[in-house]
CSV table of C-alpha atoms and ligand atoms in Angstrom, one decimal:
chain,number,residue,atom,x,y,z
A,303,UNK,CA,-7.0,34.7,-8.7
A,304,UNK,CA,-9.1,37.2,-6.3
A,305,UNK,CA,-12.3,35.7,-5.1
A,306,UNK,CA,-10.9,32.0,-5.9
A,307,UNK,CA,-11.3,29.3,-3.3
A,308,UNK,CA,-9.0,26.3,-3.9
A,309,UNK,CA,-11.1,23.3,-3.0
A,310,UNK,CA,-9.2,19.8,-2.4
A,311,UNK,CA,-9.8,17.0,-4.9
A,312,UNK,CA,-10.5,14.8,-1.4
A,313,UNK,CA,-12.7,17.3,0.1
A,314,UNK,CA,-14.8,15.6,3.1
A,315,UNK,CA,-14.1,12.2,2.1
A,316,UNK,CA,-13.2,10.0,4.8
A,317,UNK,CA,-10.6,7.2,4.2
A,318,UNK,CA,-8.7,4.8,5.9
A,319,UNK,CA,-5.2,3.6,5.7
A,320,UNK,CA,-3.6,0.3,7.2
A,321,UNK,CA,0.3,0.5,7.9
A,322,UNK,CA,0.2,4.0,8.0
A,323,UNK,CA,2.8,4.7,10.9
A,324,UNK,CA,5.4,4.5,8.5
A,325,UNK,CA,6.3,4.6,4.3
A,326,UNK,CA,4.0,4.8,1.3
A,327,UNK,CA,0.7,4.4,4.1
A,328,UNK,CA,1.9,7.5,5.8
A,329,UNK,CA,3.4,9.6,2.9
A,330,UNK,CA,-0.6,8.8,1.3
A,331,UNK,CA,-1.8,9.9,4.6
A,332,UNK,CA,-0.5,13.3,4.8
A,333,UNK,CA,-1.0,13.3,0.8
A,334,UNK,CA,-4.7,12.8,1.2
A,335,UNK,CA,-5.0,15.4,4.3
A,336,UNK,CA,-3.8,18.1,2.2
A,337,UNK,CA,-6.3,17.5,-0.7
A,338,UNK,CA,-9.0,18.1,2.4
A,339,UNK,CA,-9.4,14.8,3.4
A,340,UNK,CA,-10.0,13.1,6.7
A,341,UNK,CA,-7.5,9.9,7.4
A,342,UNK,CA,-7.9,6.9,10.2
A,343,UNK,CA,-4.2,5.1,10.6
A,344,UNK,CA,-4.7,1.7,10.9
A,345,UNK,CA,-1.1,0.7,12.2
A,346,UNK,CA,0.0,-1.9,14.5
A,347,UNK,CA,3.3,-0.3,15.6
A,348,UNK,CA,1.6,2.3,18.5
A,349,UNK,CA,4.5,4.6,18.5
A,350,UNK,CA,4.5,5.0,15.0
A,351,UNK,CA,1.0,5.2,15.1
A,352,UNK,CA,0.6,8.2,17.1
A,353,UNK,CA,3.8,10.0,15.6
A,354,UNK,CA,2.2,10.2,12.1
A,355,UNK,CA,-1.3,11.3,14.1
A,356,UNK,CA,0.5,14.0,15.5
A,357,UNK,CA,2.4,14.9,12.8
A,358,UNK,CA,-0.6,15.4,10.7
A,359,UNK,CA,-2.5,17.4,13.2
A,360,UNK,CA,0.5,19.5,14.0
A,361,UNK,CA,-0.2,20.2,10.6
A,362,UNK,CA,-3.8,21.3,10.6
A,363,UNK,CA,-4.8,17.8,9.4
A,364,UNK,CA,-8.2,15.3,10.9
A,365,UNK,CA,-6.5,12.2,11.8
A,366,UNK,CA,-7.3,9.3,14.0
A,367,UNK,CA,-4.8,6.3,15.2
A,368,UNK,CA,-6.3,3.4,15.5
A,369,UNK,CA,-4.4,0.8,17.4
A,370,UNK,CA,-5.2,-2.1,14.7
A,371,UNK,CA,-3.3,-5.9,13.9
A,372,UNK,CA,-4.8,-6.1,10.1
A,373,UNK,CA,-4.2,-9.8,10.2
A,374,UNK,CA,-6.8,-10.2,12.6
A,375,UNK,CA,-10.8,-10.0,12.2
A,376,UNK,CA,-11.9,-8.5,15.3
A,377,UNK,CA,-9.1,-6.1,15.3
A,378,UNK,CA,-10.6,-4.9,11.9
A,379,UNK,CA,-13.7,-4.7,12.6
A,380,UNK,CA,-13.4,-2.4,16.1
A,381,UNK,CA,-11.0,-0.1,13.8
A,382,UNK,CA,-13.4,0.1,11.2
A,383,UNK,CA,-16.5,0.8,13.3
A,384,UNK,CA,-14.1,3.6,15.6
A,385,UNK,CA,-13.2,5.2,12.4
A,386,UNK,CA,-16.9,5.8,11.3
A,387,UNK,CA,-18.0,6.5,14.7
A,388,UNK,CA,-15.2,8.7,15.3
A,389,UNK,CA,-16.0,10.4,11.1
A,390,UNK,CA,-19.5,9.5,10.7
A,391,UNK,CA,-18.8,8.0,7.5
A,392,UNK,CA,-16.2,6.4,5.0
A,393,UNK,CA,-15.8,7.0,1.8
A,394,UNK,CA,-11.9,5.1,0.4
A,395,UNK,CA,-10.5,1.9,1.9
A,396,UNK,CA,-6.6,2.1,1.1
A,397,UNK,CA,-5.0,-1.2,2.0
A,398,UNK,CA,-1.0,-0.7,1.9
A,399,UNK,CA,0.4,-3.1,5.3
A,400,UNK,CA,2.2,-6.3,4.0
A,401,UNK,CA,6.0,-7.0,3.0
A,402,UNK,CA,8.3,-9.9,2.1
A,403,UNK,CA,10.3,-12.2,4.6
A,404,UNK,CA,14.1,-12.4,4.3
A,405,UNK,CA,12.8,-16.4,5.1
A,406,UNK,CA,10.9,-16.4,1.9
A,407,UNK,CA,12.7,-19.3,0.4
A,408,UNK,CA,12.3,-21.8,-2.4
A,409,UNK,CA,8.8,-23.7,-2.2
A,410,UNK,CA,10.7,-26.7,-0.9
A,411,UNK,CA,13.0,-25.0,1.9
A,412,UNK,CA,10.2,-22.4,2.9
A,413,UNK,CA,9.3,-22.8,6.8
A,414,UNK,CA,5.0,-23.2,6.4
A,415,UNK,CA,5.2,-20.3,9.0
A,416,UNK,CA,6.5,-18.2,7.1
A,417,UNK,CA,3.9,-19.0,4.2
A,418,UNK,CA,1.0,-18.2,6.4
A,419,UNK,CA,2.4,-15.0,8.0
A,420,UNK,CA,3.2,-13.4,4.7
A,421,UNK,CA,-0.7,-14.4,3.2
A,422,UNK,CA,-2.0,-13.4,6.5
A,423,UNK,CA,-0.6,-9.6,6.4
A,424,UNK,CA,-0.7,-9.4,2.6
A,425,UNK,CA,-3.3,-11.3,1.4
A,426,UNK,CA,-6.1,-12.1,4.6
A,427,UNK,CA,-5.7,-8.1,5.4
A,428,UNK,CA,-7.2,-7.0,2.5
A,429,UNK,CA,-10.3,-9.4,2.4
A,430,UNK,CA,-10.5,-8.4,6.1
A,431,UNK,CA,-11.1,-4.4,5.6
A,432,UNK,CA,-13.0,-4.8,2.8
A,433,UNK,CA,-15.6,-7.2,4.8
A,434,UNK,CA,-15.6,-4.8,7.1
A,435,UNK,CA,-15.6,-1.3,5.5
A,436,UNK,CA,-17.7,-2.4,2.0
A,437,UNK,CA,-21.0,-1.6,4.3
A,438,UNK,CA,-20.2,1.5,5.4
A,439,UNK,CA,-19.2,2.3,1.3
A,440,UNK,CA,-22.4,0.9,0.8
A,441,UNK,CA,-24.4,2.8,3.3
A,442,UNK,CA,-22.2,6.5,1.5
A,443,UNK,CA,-23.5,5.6,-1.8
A,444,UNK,CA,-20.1,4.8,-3.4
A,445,UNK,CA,-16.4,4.7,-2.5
A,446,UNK,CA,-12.7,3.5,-3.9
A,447,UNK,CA,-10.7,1.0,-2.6
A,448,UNK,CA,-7.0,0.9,-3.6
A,449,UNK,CA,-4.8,-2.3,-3.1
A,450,UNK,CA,-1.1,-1.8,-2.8
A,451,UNK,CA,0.6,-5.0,-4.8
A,452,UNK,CA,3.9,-4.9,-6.0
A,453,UNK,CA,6.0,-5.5,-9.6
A,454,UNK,CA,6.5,-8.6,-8.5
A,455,UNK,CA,2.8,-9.4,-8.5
A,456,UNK,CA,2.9,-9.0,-11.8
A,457,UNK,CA,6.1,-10.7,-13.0
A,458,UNK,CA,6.4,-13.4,-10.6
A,459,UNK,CA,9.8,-13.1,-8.5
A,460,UNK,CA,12.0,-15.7,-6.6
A,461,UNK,CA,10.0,-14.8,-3.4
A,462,UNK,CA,6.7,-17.6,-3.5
A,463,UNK,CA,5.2,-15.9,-0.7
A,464,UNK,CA,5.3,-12.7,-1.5
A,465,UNK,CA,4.4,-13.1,-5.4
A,466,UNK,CA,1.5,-14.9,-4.8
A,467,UNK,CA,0.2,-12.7,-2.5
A,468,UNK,CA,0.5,-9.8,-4.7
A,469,UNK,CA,-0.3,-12.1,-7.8
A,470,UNK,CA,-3.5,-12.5,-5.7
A,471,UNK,CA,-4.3,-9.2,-4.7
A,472,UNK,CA,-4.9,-8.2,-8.6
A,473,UNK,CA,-7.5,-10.6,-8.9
A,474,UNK,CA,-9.1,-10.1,-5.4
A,475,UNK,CA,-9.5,-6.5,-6.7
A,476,UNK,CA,-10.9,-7.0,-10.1
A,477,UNK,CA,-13.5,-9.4,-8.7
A,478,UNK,CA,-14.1,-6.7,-5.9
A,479,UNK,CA,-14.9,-4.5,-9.1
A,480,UNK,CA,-17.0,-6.9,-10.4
A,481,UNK,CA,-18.6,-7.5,-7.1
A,482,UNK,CA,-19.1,-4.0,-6.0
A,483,UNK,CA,-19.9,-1.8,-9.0
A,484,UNK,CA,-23.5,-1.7,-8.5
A,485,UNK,CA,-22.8,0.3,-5.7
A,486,UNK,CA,-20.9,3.1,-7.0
A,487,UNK,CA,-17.5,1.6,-5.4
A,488,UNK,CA,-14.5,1.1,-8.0
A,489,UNK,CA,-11.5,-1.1,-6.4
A,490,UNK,CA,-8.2,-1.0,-8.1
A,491,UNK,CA,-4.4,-1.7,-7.1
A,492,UNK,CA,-1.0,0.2,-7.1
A,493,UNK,CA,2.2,-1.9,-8.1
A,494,UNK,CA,5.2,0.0,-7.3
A,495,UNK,CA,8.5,-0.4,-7.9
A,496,UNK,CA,11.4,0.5,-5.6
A,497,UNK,CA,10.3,3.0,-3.4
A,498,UNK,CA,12.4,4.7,-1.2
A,499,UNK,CA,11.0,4.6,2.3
A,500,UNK,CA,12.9,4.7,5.3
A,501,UNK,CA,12.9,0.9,5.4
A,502,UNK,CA,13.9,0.7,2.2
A,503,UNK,CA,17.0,3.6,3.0
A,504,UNK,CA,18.3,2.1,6.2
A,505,UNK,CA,19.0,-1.1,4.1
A,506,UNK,CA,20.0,-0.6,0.7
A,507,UNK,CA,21.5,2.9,1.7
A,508,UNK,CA,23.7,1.6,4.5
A,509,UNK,CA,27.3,1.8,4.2
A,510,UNK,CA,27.3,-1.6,5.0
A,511,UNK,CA,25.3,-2.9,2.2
A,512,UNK,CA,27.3,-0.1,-0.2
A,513,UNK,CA,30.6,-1.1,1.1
A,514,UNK,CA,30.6,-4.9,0.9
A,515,UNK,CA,28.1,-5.5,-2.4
A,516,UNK,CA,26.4,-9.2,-2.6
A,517,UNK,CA,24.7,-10.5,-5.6
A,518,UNK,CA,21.6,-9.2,-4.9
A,519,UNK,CA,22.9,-5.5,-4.6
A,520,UNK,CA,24.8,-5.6,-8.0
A,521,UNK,CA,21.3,-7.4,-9.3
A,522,UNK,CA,20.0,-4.4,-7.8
A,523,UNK,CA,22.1,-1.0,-9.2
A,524,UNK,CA,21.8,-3.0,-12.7
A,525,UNK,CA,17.8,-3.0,-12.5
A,526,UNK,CA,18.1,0.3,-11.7
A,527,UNK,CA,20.5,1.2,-14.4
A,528,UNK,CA,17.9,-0.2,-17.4
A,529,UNK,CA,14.9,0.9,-15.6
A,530,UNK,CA,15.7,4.4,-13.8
A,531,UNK,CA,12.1,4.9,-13.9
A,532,UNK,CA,11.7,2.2,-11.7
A,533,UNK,CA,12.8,3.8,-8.2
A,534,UNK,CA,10.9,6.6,-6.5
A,535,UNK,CA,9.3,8.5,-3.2
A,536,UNK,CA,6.5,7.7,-1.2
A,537,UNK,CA,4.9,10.7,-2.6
A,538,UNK,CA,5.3,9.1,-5.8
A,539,UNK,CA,2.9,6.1,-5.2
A,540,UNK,CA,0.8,8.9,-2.8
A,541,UNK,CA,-0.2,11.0,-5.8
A,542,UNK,CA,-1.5,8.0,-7.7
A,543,UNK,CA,-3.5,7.0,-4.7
A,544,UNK,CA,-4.8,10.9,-4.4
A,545,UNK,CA,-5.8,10.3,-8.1
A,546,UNK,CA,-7.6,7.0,-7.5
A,547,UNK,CA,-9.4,8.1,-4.5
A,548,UNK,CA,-10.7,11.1,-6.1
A,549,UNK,CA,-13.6,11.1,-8.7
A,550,UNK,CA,-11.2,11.8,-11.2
A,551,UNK,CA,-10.1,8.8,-11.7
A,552,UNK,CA,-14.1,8.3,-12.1
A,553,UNK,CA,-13.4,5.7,-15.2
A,554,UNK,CA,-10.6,3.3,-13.7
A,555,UNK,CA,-12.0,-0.4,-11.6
A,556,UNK,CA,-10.5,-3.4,-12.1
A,557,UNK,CA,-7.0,-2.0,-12.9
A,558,UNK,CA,-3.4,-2.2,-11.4
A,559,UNK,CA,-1.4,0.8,-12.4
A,560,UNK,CA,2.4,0.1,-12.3
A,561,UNK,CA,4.4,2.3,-11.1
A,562,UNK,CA,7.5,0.6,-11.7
A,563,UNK,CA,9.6,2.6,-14.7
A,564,UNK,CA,8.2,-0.1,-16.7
A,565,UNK,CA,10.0,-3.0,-14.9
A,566,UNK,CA,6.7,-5.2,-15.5
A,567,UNK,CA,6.2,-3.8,-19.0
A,568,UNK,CA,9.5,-4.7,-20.6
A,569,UNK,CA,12.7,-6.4,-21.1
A,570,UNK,CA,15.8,-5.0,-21.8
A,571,UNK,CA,18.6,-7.0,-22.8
A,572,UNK,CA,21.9,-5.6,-20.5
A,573,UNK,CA,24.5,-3.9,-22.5
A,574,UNK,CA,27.2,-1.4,-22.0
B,1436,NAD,N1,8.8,0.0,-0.5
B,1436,NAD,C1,8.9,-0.6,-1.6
B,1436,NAD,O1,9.9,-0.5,-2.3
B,1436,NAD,C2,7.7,-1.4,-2.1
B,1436,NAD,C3,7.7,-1.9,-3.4
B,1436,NAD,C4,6.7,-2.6,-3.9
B,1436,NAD,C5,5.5,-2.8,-3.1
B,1436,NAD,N2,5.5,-2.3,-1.8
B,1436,NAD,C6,4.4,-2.6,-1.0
B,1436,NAD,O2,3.9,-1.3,-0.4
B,1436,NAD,C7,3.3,-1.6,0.9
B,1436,NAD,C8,3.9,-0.6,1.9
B,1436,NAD,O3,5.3,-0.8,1.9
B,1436,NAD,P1,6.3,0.2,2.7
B,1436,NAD,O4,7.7,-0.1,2.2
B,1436,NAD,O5,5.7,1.5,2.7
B,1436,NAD,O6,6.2,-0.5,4.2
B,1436,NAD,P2,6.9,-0.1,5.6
B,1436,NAD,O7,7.5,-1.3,6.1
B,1436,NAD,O8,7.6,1.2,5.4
B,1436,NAD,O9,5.6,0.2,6.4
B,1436,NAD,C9,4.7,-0.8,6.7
B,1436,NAD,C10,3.8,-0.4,7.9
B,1436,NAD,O10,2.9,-1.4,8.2
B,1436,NAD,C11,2.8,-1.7,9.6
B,1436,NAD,N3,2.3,-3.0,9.8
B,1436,NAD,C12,3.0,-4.2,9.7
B,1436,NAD,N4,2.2,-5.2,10.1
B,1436,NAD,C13,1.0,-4.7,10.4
B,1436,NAD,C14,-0.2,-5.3,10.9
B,1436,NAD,N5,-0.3,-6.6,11.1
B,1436,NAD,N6,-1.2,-4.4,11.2
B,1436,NAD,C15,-1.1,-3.1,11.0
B,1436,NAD,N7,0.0,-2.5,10.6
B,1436,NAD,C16,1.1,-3.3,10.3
B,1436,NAD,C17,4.3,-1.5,10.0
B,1436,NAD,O11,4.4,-1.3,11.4
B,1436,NAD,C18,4.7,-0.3,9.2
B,1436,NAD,O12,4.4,0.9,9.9
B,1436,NAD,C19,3.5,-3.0,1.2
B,1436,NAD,O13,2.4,-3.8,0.9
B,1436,NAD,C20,4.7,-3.5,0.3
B,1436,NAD,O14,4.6,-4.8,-0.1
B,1436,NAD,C21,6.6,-1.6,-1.3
């Protein structure tokens, strides 16, 4: 319409993102830039870092890579205070770094190493950011903070590690709503399903893994067969971050929003 200016639903908000060199972190990145947002990449991997940073500026996008190692405290807190210095402000924490370990064994085979890695990049990151970014929501008079957890958070899974850490990070953010909401900051997590980055495509994708199926990849087309919801984009799990850093999702704390084609809601009982 003439005379119509389209304003973003992220307009001069300031958020960062950990992980964001690569998958649903950068997809939400460049998601959030184009609703008028600006993004700091908290990533780890320094090439991947500064390809997404100058992706998004090619672009026309504000974006800042900040060399950080989530797992670690001081690291956080230098990216943190670079972000508002470089910003002046912060307005969304979204907390996406983490994975599972092909070593993720039974509670009695499990190396302890492995234990501590996974709750130190899935679990430990997200207290970190918060303890450091919370003031700076604080001093901006509100903010959102999204958690990225998984399905198997919710369902429990035969990876210990991994489902306790995403088991935990639904209760870490419904106390952080309880904690936080008399200062205008809602906190509230994503669980997505399959989603395919281009981790996720360079191994279940390979010919290799097409050609010469296991257990796990025939476990794997039949979850997908009863639940085709269940495997998406990056942009997929981006647009529901969008939503929940925006004030139109003014109403949601506390809550995990599955995006799983209702893997975590259901059971279906295999038939053909
Ligand atoms: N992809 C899926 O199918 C899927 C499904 C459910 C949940 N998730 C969750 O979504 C989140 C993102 O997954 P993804 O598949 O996009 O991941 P990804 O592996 O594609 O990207 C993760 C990024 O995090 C970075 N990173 C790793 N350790 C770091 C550290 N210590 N400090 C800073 N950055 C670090 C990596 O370098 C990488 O760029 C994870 O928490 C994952 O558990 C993913």
């Amino acid at each position: 319409m003439e005379g119509t200016k389209t304003v973003g639903r992220l307009e001069g908000k300031v958020i960062f993102l950990t992980g964001a060199g690569a998958g649903i972190a950068k997809a939400t990145a460049l998601s959030c830039v184009r609703e008028g947002a600006k993004v700091a990449l908290f990533e780890l991997n320094e090439e991947a870092g500064a390809g997404a940073e100058k992706q998004i500026r090619a672009a026309g996008g504000s974006a800042l890579f900040v060399h950080t190692d989530v797992t670690d405290d001081d690291s956080v807190r230098e990216a943190v205070a670079k972000t508002v210095q470089h910003f002046g402000r912060l307005d969304v924490i979204f907390n996406c770094a983490g994975g599972s370990s092909q070593e993720d064994h039974p509670v009695h085979e499990m190396d302890l190493e492995v234990w501590h890695k996974t709750i130190a990049l899935n679990l430990l990151h997200p207290f970190l950011t918060c303890r450091h970014g919370i003031p700076h929501l604080i001093k901006a008079g509100g903010g959102s903070i999204i958690n990225v957890t998984s399905h198997l958070g919710l369902v429990g899974s035969i990876k210990p590690a991994y489902a306790a850490t995403k088991g935990g990070i639904i209760s870490f953010t419904k106390t952080l709503a309880a904690q936080y909401v008399q200062y205008g900051i809602r906190a509230n997590a994503i669980a997505p399903g399959s989603i395919r980055t281009e981790r996720q495509i360079s191994r279940y994708e390979s010919k290799d893994y097409i050609e010469k199926p296991s257990t796990a990849a025939r476990e794997r087309a039949m979850f997908q067969k009863l639940y085709p919801f269940s495997k998406g984009e990056p942009d997929d799990i981006a647009s529901i971050a969008v939503f929940l850093a925006s004030d139109e999702s003014r109403m949601l704390t506390g809550t995990t929003i599955a995006a799983d084609g209702g893997r975590s809601s259901y059971l279906k009982v295999y038939s053909e």
